[in-house]
């Protein structure tokens, strides 16, 4: 029916003596548009000389040519009634600037699982990407989207009074990252989850035992933490010779940047931090003594450690501040006196402190596709080794141990030939199909029934 309608339209228009004065192009094309399905295409022509309305649903302008050709290629016109867009809120134009917001809050949150579904549904509806962790001790996350969308997600979280007052850091997004967020490009041979927070079609909301893994359930930042130090006061604190500055991050993060004079614990995971503290400062387990507080008569717990080499003052920092909260709570439980930590972490410091006054050296590693950021939270120069997920510099990529998607100078000697070959196979899959696992990714092979197995054996 659609073909007949178009042929009739062409015959009526392509007359050698010109257009029929009694012909109404709006009615004719409107009838053809009503007959077509929402996913069909409408041919557009060139060499035009006047405008007409081409849709009965929404006014659009197009022009008709003096001469028409049946070989003109159709161009797909997006249909506003496309069912694929149902239930998706874009919160404005896709050209709106994006932001990345990292946030966390320690709280007594035993019913954390109840928040998972409404939070995930809202993120998907608003096209907010990233990763969020819910645990009995609170919430931790990093999300990406338009300013309006991100604010709606944070509002939903803080409707629970226990999660009000989220500690958060906001970062801008580069045009390249915006393209990845909107699905225009992707160059990472990693799973979709590892691309967060720059994939609008993917958000992870996971339930865990801890929002940051220390492996010590008795350490509770919701009960007590060290003293917060603002970025503007941080330089004076760490410049004091009596202050021991400790970087709470992992070794691969510290390798690309740190504060001047900071101690590197050489840990590969945050769970190793308590052991390092006990060994470094000779902290021993002792019995807690209960003392009276002279001011109000209440009791307080005091821990004494005989023979330990505790510094008079400890100042700690990490990427966004969350690991320092647990680390400071742990140090206080071990009897450390003055414990300080950088409020908002390195990200807040790089955002607020001018580069001319900064004591930061290098770049700050972040756990998303930016890999690293510099002062002003602009994207840094480091890339990611997909073999070990560690940052690599331009010099690292010139080394003979570098093989894209397989190894870098930091992991080459630690990987067996079997592991390297698996990484090469993964890289080939990505280069061939654009995803890991090929076109059958996510499909489980059909299982044979016991009857089928017996039958095959008999054959």
Short mmCIF file of C-alpha atoms in Angstrom, two decimals:
data_model
loop_
_atom_site.label_atom_id
_atom_site.label_comp_id
_atom_site.label_asym_id
_atom_site.label_seq_id
_atom_site.Cartn_x
_atom_site.Cartn_y
_atom_site.Cartn_z
CA UNK A 1 0.00 0.00 0.00
CA UNK A 2 2.87 2.34 0.89
CA UNK A 3 4.63 1.61 -2.43
CA UNK A 4 1.44 2.36 -4.42
CA UNK A 5 0.98 5.60 -2.52
CA UNK A 6 4.54 6.75 -3.29
CA UNK A 7 4.30 5.80 -6.96
CA UNK A 8 1.05 7.71 -7.28
CA UNK A 9 2.69 10.70 -5.61
CA UNK A 10 5.64 10.58 -8.02
CA UNK A 11 3.33 10.37 -11.06
CA UNK A 12 1.34 13.34 -9.87
CA UNK A 13 4.46 15.43 -9.19
CA UNK A 14 6.72 14.47 -12.11
CA UNK A 15 4.64 15.85 -14.94
CA UNK A 16 6.41 17.38 -17.93
CA UNK A 17 4.09 20.38 -17.86
CA UNK A 18 4.85 21.12 -14.17
CA UNK A 19 2.88 20.57 -10.99
CA UNK A 20 -0.88 20.18 -11.00
CA UNK A 21 -2.38 23.37 -9.51
CA UNK A 22 -5.12 21.40 -7.78
CA UNK A 23 -2.66 19.01 -6.12
CA UNK A 24 -2.14 19.47 -2.37
CA UNK A 25 1.31 18.06 -1.44
CA UNK A 26 0.67 18.31 2.32
CA UNK A 27 -2.38 16.02 2.15
CA UNK A 28 -0.66 13.53 -0.16
CA UNK A 29 2.50 13.16 1.87
CA UNK A 30 0.51 13.17 5.11
CA UNK A 31 -1.46 10.18 3.83
CA UNK A 32 1.73 8.37 2.91
CA UNK A 33 3.21 9.10 6.32
CA UNK A 34 0.11 7.78 8.07
CA UNK A 35 0.40 4.52 6.13
CA UNK A 36 4.03 3.91 6.98
CA UNK A 37 5.24 2.15 10.13
CA UNK A 38 7.13 4.13 12.80
CA UNK A 39 10.43 2.52 11.80
CA UNK A 40 10.12 3.12 8.06
CA UNK A 41 12.08 5.81 6.22
CA UNK A 42 10.93 8.82 4.26
CA UNK A 43 12.92 9.77 1.13
CA UNK A 44 14.37 13.25 1.11
CA UNK A 45 15.38 14.94 -2.13
CA UNK A 46 17.93 17.55 -3.22
CA UNK A 47 17.79 20.44 -5.71
CA UNK A 48 14.65 21.78 -4.05
CA UNK A 49 12.77 25.00 -4.64
CA UNK A 50 9.90 25.16 -2.18
CA UNK A 51 8.87 23.89 1.28
CA UNK A 52 6.06 21.63 2.44
CA UNK A 53 5.05 19.92 5.68
CA UNK A 54 5.98 16.24 5.60
CA UNK A 55 4.42 14.77 8.74
CA UNK A 56 0.90 14.84 10.22
CA UNK A 57 2.35 14.32 13.71
CA UNK A 58 4.89 17.13 13.97
CA UNK A 59 5.56 20.05 11.63
CA UNK A 60 8.79 19.53 9.69
CA UNK A 61 10.01 21.41 6.68
CA UNK A 62 11.38 19.93 3.47
CA UNK A 63 11.64 21.13 -0.16
CA UNK A 64 10.71 19.49 -3.41
CA UNK A 65 12.92 19.52 -6.50
CA UNK A 66 12.16 20.55 -10.03
CA UNK A 67 12.93 17.01 -11.18
CA UNK A 68 12.63 13.77 -9.21
CA UNK A 69 14.65 10.59 -9.44
CA UNK A 70 13.46 7.14 -8.36
CA UNK A 71 17.01 6.23 -7.40
CA UNK A 72 17.23 8.75 -4.56
CA UNK A 73 18.47 6.99 -1.39
CA UNK A 74 16.12 7.18 1.62
CA UNK A 75 17.42 8.75 4.82
CA UNK A 76 16.03 7.57 8.15
CA UNK A 77 14.08 10.21 10.07
CA UNK A 78 13.86 9.66 13.85
CA UNK A 79 10.27 9.06 14.87
CA UNK A 80 9.12 10.70 18.10
CA UNK A 81 6.85 7.73 18.78
CA UNK A 82 9.71 5.23 18.74
CA UNK A 83 8.97 2.76 21.53
CA UNK A 84 12.67 2.39 22.33
CA UNK A 85 12.65 5.82 23.95
CA UNK A 86 9.70 5.05 26.21
CA UNK A 87 10.40 5.45 29.91
CA UNK A 88 13.76 7.18 29.38
CA UNK A 89 14.22 10.67 30.77
CA UNK A 90 17.04 12.55 29.11
CA UNK A 91 16.90 15.54 31.48
CA UNK A 92 17.65 17.95 28.69
CA UNK A 93 19.68 17.85 25.52
CA UNK A 94 22.53 15.41 25.10
CA UNK A 95 24.72 18.42 24.39
CA UNK A 96 24.42 19.55 28.01
CA UNK A 97 27.75 19.34 29.87
CA UNK A 98 28.32 16.30 32.02
CA UNK A 99 29.76 16.05 35.51
CA UNK A 100 31.27 13.25 37.58
CA UNK A 101 30.33 13.24 41.26
CA UNK A 102 32.08 10.98 43.78
CA UNK A 103 30.30 10.65 47.13
CA UNK A 104 30.14 8.57 50.30
CA UNK A 105 28.63 8.52 53.77
CA UNK A 106 29.25 6.22 56.72
CA UNK A 107 26.04 5.42 58.58
CA UNK A 108 24.21 2.67 60.44
CA UNK A 109 22.39 1.25 57.42
CA UNK A 110 21.25 -2.38 58.02
CA UNK A 111 18.38 -2.16 55.51
CA UNK A 112 20.69 -0.96 52.70
CA UNK A 113 19.36 -3.56 50.22
CA UNK A 114 15.98 -1.77 50.07
CA UNK A 115 17.58 1.19 48.28
CA UNK A 116 19.16 -0.85 45.47
CA UNK A 117 16.21 -1.21 43.06
CA UNK A 118 14.79 2.35 43.22
CA UNK A 119 18.31 3.76 42.93
CA UNK A 120 19.22 1.62 39.92
CA UNK A 121 15.88 2.31 38.21
CA UNK A 122 16.30 6.07 38.61
CA UNK A 123 19.85 6.03 37.24
CA UNK A 124 18.76 4.06 34.19
CA UNK A 125 15.78 6.32 33.58
CA UNK A 126 17.95 9.46 33.79
CA UNK A 127 20.87 7.89 31.89
CA UNK A 128 23.19 8.32 34.83
CA UNK A 129 26.13 5.91 34.70
CA UNK A 130 28.72 4.77 37.19
CA UNK A 131 29.05 2.51 40.19
CA UNK A 132 27.41 2.63 43.64
CA UNK A 133 28.07 0.38 46.64
CA UNK A 134 25.51 -0.13 49.41
CA UNK A 135 26.53 -1.79 52.68
CA UNK A 136 25.45 -1.93 56.32
CA UNK A 137 28.03 0.78 57.05
CA UNK A 138 26.75 3.29 54.44
CA UNK A 139 27.04 4.24 50.77
CA UNK A 140 29.92 4.92 48.36
CA UNK A 141 29.69 5.80 44.68
CA UNK A 142 30.85 7.67 41.59
CA UNK A 143 28.27 8.64 38.97
CA UNK A 144 28.26 10.56 35.69
CA UNK A 145 25.45 12.48 33.98
CA UNK A 146 24.04 15.94 33.42
CA UNK A 147 23.99 18.26 36.43
CA UNK A 148 20.23 17.98 36.74
CA UNK A 149 20.21 14.17 36.50
CA UNK A 150 22.99 13.72 39.03
CA UNK A 151 21.26 16.06 41.49
CA UNK A 152 18.06 13.99 41.24
CA UNK A 153 19.99 10.82 42.09
CA UNK A 154 21.67 12.49 45.08
CA UNK A 155 18.29 13.80 46.23
CA UNK A 156 16.84 10.28 46.19
CA UNK A 157 19.76 8.98 48.26
CA UNK A 158 19.41 11.74 50.84
CA UNK A 159 15.69 11.21 51.33
CA UNK A 160 16.93 8.72 53.90
CA UNK A 161 17.92 10.92 56.86
CA UNK A 162 20.77 8.56 57.72
CA UNK A 163 22.44 9.42 54.39
CA UNK A 164 21.98 13.19 54.56
CA UNK A 165 25.14 15.26 54.28
CA UNK A 166 26.93 13.16 51.67
CA UNK A 167 30.61 13.99 51.34
CA UNK A 168 31.02 14.63 47.62
CA UNK A 169 33.48 15.92 45.03
CA UNK A 170 32.36 17.11 41.58
CA UNK A 171 34.60 16.93 38.50
CA UNK A 172 34.07 18.19 34.92
CA UNK A 173 34.02 15.84 31.93
CA UNK A 174 36.06 16.27 28.74
CA UNK A 175 34.42 16.22 25.26
CA UNK A 176 36.03 12.81 24.57
CA UNK A 177 34.49 11.38 27.73
CA UNK A 178 31.12 12.91 26.81
CA UNK A 179 31.23 11.03 23.50
CA UNK A 180 31.84 7.77 25.36
CA UNK A 181 29.05 8.60 27.82
CA UNK A 182 26.55 9.12 25.01
CA UNK A 183 27.60 5.92 23.27
CA UNK A 184 29.32 7.52 20.26
CA UNK A 185 32.65 5.77 20.80
CA UNK A 186 34.41 3.26 23.01
CA UNK A 187 38.07 2.29 22.81
CA UNK A 188 38.36 0.27 25.99
CA UNK A 189 38.63 -3.53 25.70
CA UNK A 190 37.08 -3.90 29.14
CA UNK A 191 33.67 -5.00 30.32
CA UNK A 192 30.97 -2.33 30.38
CA UNK A 193 31.17 -2.10 34.15
CA UNK A 194 34.86 -1.23 34.04
CA UNK A 195 34.10 1.64 31.66
CA UNK A 196 32.02 3.43 34.28
CA UNK A 197 31.28 6.21 34.90
CA UNK A 198 31.36 7.13 31.20
CA UNK A 199 28.78 4.74 29.76
CA UNK A 200 25.24 6.14 29.95
CA UNK A 201 23.77 2.68 29.34
CA UNK A 202 25.44 1.03 32.33
CA UNK A 203 25.17 1.61 36.05
CA UNK A 204 26.17 -0.80 38.81
CA UNK A 205 24.45 -0.73 42.20
CA UNK A 206 26.06 -3.49 44.27
CA UNK A 207 25.46 -4.82 47.77
CA UNK A 208 28.58 -5.48 49.83
CA UNK A 209 29.69 -6.00 53.43
CA UNK A 210 31.73 -2.77 53.42
CA UNK A 211 31.70 0.35 51.27
CA UNK A 212 35.51 0.30 51.46
CA UNK A 213 37.14 -3.00 52.30
CA UNK A 214 39.40 -3.00 55.36
CA UNK A 215 38.37 -6.42 56.67
CA UNK A 216 37.89 -5.18 60.24
CA UNK A 217 34.18 -5.01 61.18
CA UNK A 218 34.97 -3.50 64.60
CA UNK A 219 36.34 -0.32 62.98
CA UNK A 220 33.39 2.07 62.66
CA UNK A 221 33.90 5.58 61.22
CA UNK A 222 30.25 6.30 62.05
CA UNK A 223 31.27 6.28 65.73
CA UNK A 224 34.59 8.15 65.61
CA UNK A 225 37.13 9.44 63.10
CA UNK A 226 40.16 11.70 63.09
CA UNK A 227 40.06 15.47 62.72
CA UNK A 228 39.19 16.84 59.27
CA UNK A 229 41.63 19.33 57.75
CA UNK A 230 40.45 21.60 54.96
CA UNK A 231 42.56 21.87 51.77
CA UNK A 232 43.52 25.47 52.60
CA UNK A 233 45.00 24.39 55.97
CA UNK A 234 46.62 21.18 54.70
CA UNK A 235 49.94 22.71 53.60
CA UNK A 236 50.68 24.14 57.04
CA UNK A 237 49.93 20.81 58.75
CA UNK A 238 52.12 18.61 56.55
CA UNK A 239 54.95 21.18 56.59
CA UNK A 240 55.29 20.77 60.36
CA UNK A 241 58.35 18.55 61.04
CA UNK A 242 56.49 16.82 63.91
CA UNK A 243 53.78 15.59 61.52
CA UNK A 244 54.12 12.17 59.89
CA UNK A 245 52.26 12.27 56.56
CA UNK A 246 50.95 8.88 55.39
CA UNK A 247 49.54 8.10 51.93
CA UNK A 248 46.71 5.61 52.53
CA UNK A 249 46.44 4.60 48.85
CA UNK A 250 47.94 1.60 47.04
CA UNK A 251 51.44 1.53 45.56
CA UNK A 252 50.36 1.89 41.92
CA UNK A 253 48.38 5.04 42.81
CA UNK A 254 51.27 6.57 44.76
CA UNK A 255 53.68 5.82 41.89
CA UNK A 256 52.19 8.57 39.68
CA UNK A 257 51.73 11.27 42.33
CA UNK A 258 51.92 12.12 46.04
CA UNK A 259 52.34 14.96 48.52
CA UNK A 260 55.89 16.09 49.18
CA UNK A 261 57.48 14.09 52.00
CA UNK A 262 54.63 11.57 52.36
CA UNK A 263 55.30 7.99 53.55
CA UNK A 264 54.48 5.20 51.10
CA UNK A 265 53.23 2.05 52.92
CA UNK A 266 53.82 -0.04 49.74
CA UNK A 267 50.44 -1.76 50.02
CA UNK A 268 48.71 -3.39 47.06
CA UNK A 269 45.28 -3.31 48.75
CA UNK A 270 43.66 -1.30 51.54
CA UNK A 271 43.29 -4.47 53.62
CA UNK A 272 47.08 -4.50 54.08
CA UNK A 273 47.11 -1.08 55.78
CA UNK A 274 46.39 -2.28 59.38
CA UNK A 275 49.26 -4.79 59.22
CA UNK A 276 51.62 -2.10 57.98
CA UNK A 277 50.65 0.23 60.83
CA UNK A 278 51.22 -2.48 63.44
CA UNK A 279 54.63 -3.36 62.01
CA UNK A 280 55.79 0.19 61.30
CA UNK A 281 54.89 1.62 64.70
CA UNK A 282 55.23 -1.60 66.73
CA UNK A 283 51.62 -1.44 67.86
CA UNK A 284 50.68 -4.35 70.16
CA UNK A 285 47.32 -5.59 71.35
CA UNK A 286 46.68 -4.43 74.92
CA UNK A 287 43.75 -4.35 77.24
CA UNK A 288 41.59 -1.25 77.06
CA UNK A 289 41.35 0.77 80.25
CA UNK A 290 38.21 2.61 81.25
CA UNK A 291 38.73 6.07 82.68
CA UNK A 292 36.37 8.63 84.16
CA UNK A 293 35.82 11.80 82.23
CA UNK A 294 36.18 14.56 84.85
CA UNK A 295 33.93 16.98 82.98
CA UNK A 296 30.66 15.04 83.02
CA UNK A 297 31.42 11.86 84.96
CA UNK A 298 30.89 9.60 81.94
CA UNK A 299 33.28 6.83 80.97
CA UNK A 300 35.49 6.67 77.93
CA UNK A 301 37.73 3.99 76.48
CA UNK A 302 41.47 4.57 76.50
CA UNK A 303 43.98 2.26 74.83
CA UNK A 304 47.58 2.16 76.05
CA UNK A 305 50.41 0.61 74.08
CA UNK A 306 53.65 0.04 75.91
CA UNK A 307 56.82 0.34 73.87
CA UNK A 308 55.23 1.43 70.60
CA UNK A 309 56.85 4.20 68.55
CA UNK A 310 53.84 6.41 67.91
CA UNK A 311 54.50 9.79 66.30
CA UNK A 312 53.08 12.86 68.05
CA UNK A 313 50.91 13.69 65.05
CA UNK A 314 49.69 11.73 62.00
CA UNK A 315 48.17 13.28 58.87
CA UNK A 316 46.66 10.96 56.24
CA UNK A 317 45.21 11.45 52.78
CA UNK A 318 43.65 9.41 49.97
CA UNK A 319 41.82 10.03 46.68
CA UNK A 320 38.43 11.21 47.93
CA UNK A 321 38.67 10.88 51.70
CA UNK A 322 36.76 7.65 52.32
CA UNK A 323 39.75 5.39 53.02
CA UNK A 324 41.16 7.97 55.43
CA UNK A 325 37.98 7.87 57.51
CA UNK A 326 38.41 4.16 58.16
CA UNK A 327 42.17 4.46 58.57
CA UNK A 328 41.82 7.26 61.12
CA UNK A 329 39.20 5.28 63.03
CA UNK A 330 41.60 2.32 63.10
CA UNK A 331 44.52 4.44 64.37
CA UNK A 332 42.38 5.90 67.15
CA UNK A 333 41.40 2.38 68.21
CA UNK A 334 45.12 1.57 68.50
CA UNK A 335 45.83 4.46 70.83
CA UNK A 336 47.19 7.11 68.44
CA UNK A 337 46.68 10.58 69.88
CA UNK A 338 46.50 13.28 67.19
CA UNK A 339 45.08 11.85 63.96
CA UNK A 340 44.21 14.17 61.05
CA UNK A 341 43.02 13.53 57.50
CA UNK A 342 42.49 15.67 54.41
CA UNK A 343 38.83 16.59 54.00
CA UNK A 344 37.60 15.71 50.50
CA UNK A 345 40.88 13.96 49.72
CA UNK A 346 43.32 14.77 46.95
CA UNK A 347 40.50 15.60 44.52
CA UNK A 348 39.22 18.44 46.72
CA UNK A 349 42.77 19.70 47.23
CA UNK A 350 43.49 19.78 43.48
CA UNK A 351 40.18 21.55 42.92
CA UNK A 352 40.63 24.32 45.51
CA UNK A 353 44.37 24.92 45.95
CA UNK A 354 46.10 26.87 43.13
CA UNK A 355 48.94 25.08 41.41
CA UNK A 356 51.36 27.86 42.42
CA UNK A 357 50.69 27.12 46.12
CA UNK A 358 50.37 23.35 45.82
CA UNK A 359 52.57 20.77 47.55
CA UNK A 360 51.20 18.00 45.34
CA UNK A 361 53.66 16.36 42.94
CA UNK A 362 52.50 14.41 39.87
CA UNK A 363 48.95 13.35 38.99
CA UNK A 364 46.15 11.68 40.93
CA UNK A 365 44.92 8.23 39.87
CA UNK A 366 41.11 7.86 39.58
CA UNK A 367 39.07 4.71 39.10
CA UNK A 368 37.35 5.53 35.81
CA UNK A 369 38.21 6.17 32.16
CA UNK A 370 40.03 9.41 32.98
CA UNK A 371 42.78 7.29 34.62
CA UNK A 372 44.36 10.39 36.21
CA UNK A 373 43.60 14.05 36.91
CA UNK A 374 45.75 17.11 37.52
CA UNK A 375 45.19 20.51 39.15
CA UNK A 376 41.74 21.86 38.41
CA UNK A 377 40.64 18.21 38.00
CA UNK A 378 41.50 18.29 34.30
CA UNK A 379 42.28 14.93 32.72
CA UNK A 380 45.87 13.80 33.15
CA UNK A 381 48.37 12.21 30.77
CA UNK A 382 48.35 8.59 31.99
CA UNK A 383 46.69 5.69 30.18
CA UNK A 384 45.60 2.31 31.53
CA UNK A 385 47.21 -1.09 31.06
CA UNK A 386 44.31 -3.47 30.45
CA UNK A 387 46.49 -6.37 31.53
CA UNK A 388 46.91 -5.20 35.16
CA UNK A 389 44.62 -2.11 35.37
CA UNK A 390 47.56 0.08 36.41
CA UNK A 391 48.41 3.56 35.05
CA UNK A 392 51.11 3.77 32.36
CA UNK A 393 52.99 6.79 31.06
CA UNK A 394 54.16 7.55 27.52
CA UNK A 395 57.61 6.27 28.52
CA UNK A 396 56.07 2.99 29.74
CA UNK A 397 54.42 2.50 26.35
CA UNK A 398 57.81 2.85 24.63
CA UNK A 399 59.29 -0.01 26.69
CA UNK A 400 59.75 -3.48 25.11
CA UNK A 401 57.49 -5.01 27.81
CA UNK A 402 54.54 -2.95 26.59
CA UNK A 403 51.93 -4.83 24.54
CA UNK A 404 48.59 -3.10 24.15
CA UNK A 405 45.85 -4.90 26.03
CA UNK A 406 48.29 -7.52 27.34
CA UNK A 407 51.23 -6.28 29.47
CA UNK A 408 53.19 -3.25 30.60
CA UNK A 409 56.58 -2.81 32.37
CA UNK A 410 54.78 -3.08 35.74
CA UNK A 411 53.13 -6.48 35.14
CA UNK A 412 55.21 -8.17 32.41
CA UNK A 413 57.40 -10.19 34.80
CA UNK A 414 54.46 -11.15 37.03
CA UNK A 415 52.38 -12.73 34.26
CA UNK A 416 52.86 -16.24 32.95
CA UNK A 417 52.87 -17.00 29.23
CA UNK A 418 49.47 -18.61 29.64
CA UNK A 419 48.05 -15.41 31.16
CA UNK A 420 49.58 -13.31 28.38
CA UNK A 421 48.08 -15.55 25.72
CA UNK A 422 44.63 -15.27 27.31
CA UNK A 423 45.01 -11.49 27.29
CA UNK A 424 45.97 -11.58 23.60
CA UNK A 425 42.89 -13.67 22.84
CA UNK A 426 40.74 -11.17 24.70
CA UNK A 427 42.28 -8.30 22.75
CA UNK A 428 41.66 -10.10 19.43
CA UNK A 429 38.01 -10.58 20.40
CA UNK A 430 37.64 -6.89 21.14
CA UNK A 431 39.31 -5.83 17.88
CA UNK A 432 37.12 -8.25 15.90
CA UNK A 433 33.74 -7.86 17.57
CA UNK A 434 33.99 -4.66 19.62
CA UNK A 435 33.14 -6.61 22.80
CA UNK A 436 34.87 -9.27 24.83
CA UNK A 437 33.46 -12.69 24.05
CA UNK A 438 32.32 -12.05 20.48
CA UNK A 439 28.72 -11.89 19.21
CA UNK A 440 27.59 -14.64 21.62
CA UNK A 441 28.61 -12.60 24.68
CA UNK A 442 26.18 -13.20 27.50
CA UNK A 443 24.57 -16.29 25.98
CA UNK A 444 24.88 -19.56 27.82
CA UNK A 445 25.46 -22.68 25.73
CA UNK A 446 22.56 -25.12 25.70
CA UNK A 447 22.98 -27.86 28.26
CA UNK A 448 22.60 -31.47 27.29
CA UNK A 449 20.06 -33.51 29.23
CA UNK A 450 21.00 -36.83 30.79
CA UNK A 451 19.02 -38.59 28.04
CA UNK A 452 21.02 -36.83 25.34
CA UNK A 453 24.29 -37.84 27.04
CA UNK A 454 23.30 -41.52 27.21
CA UNK A 455 22.16 -41.43 23.58
CA UNK A 456 25.45 -39.87 22.38
CA UNK A 457 27.45 -42.46 24.32
CA UNK A 458 25.50 -45.31 22.72
CA UNK A 459 26.24 -43.89 19.30
#
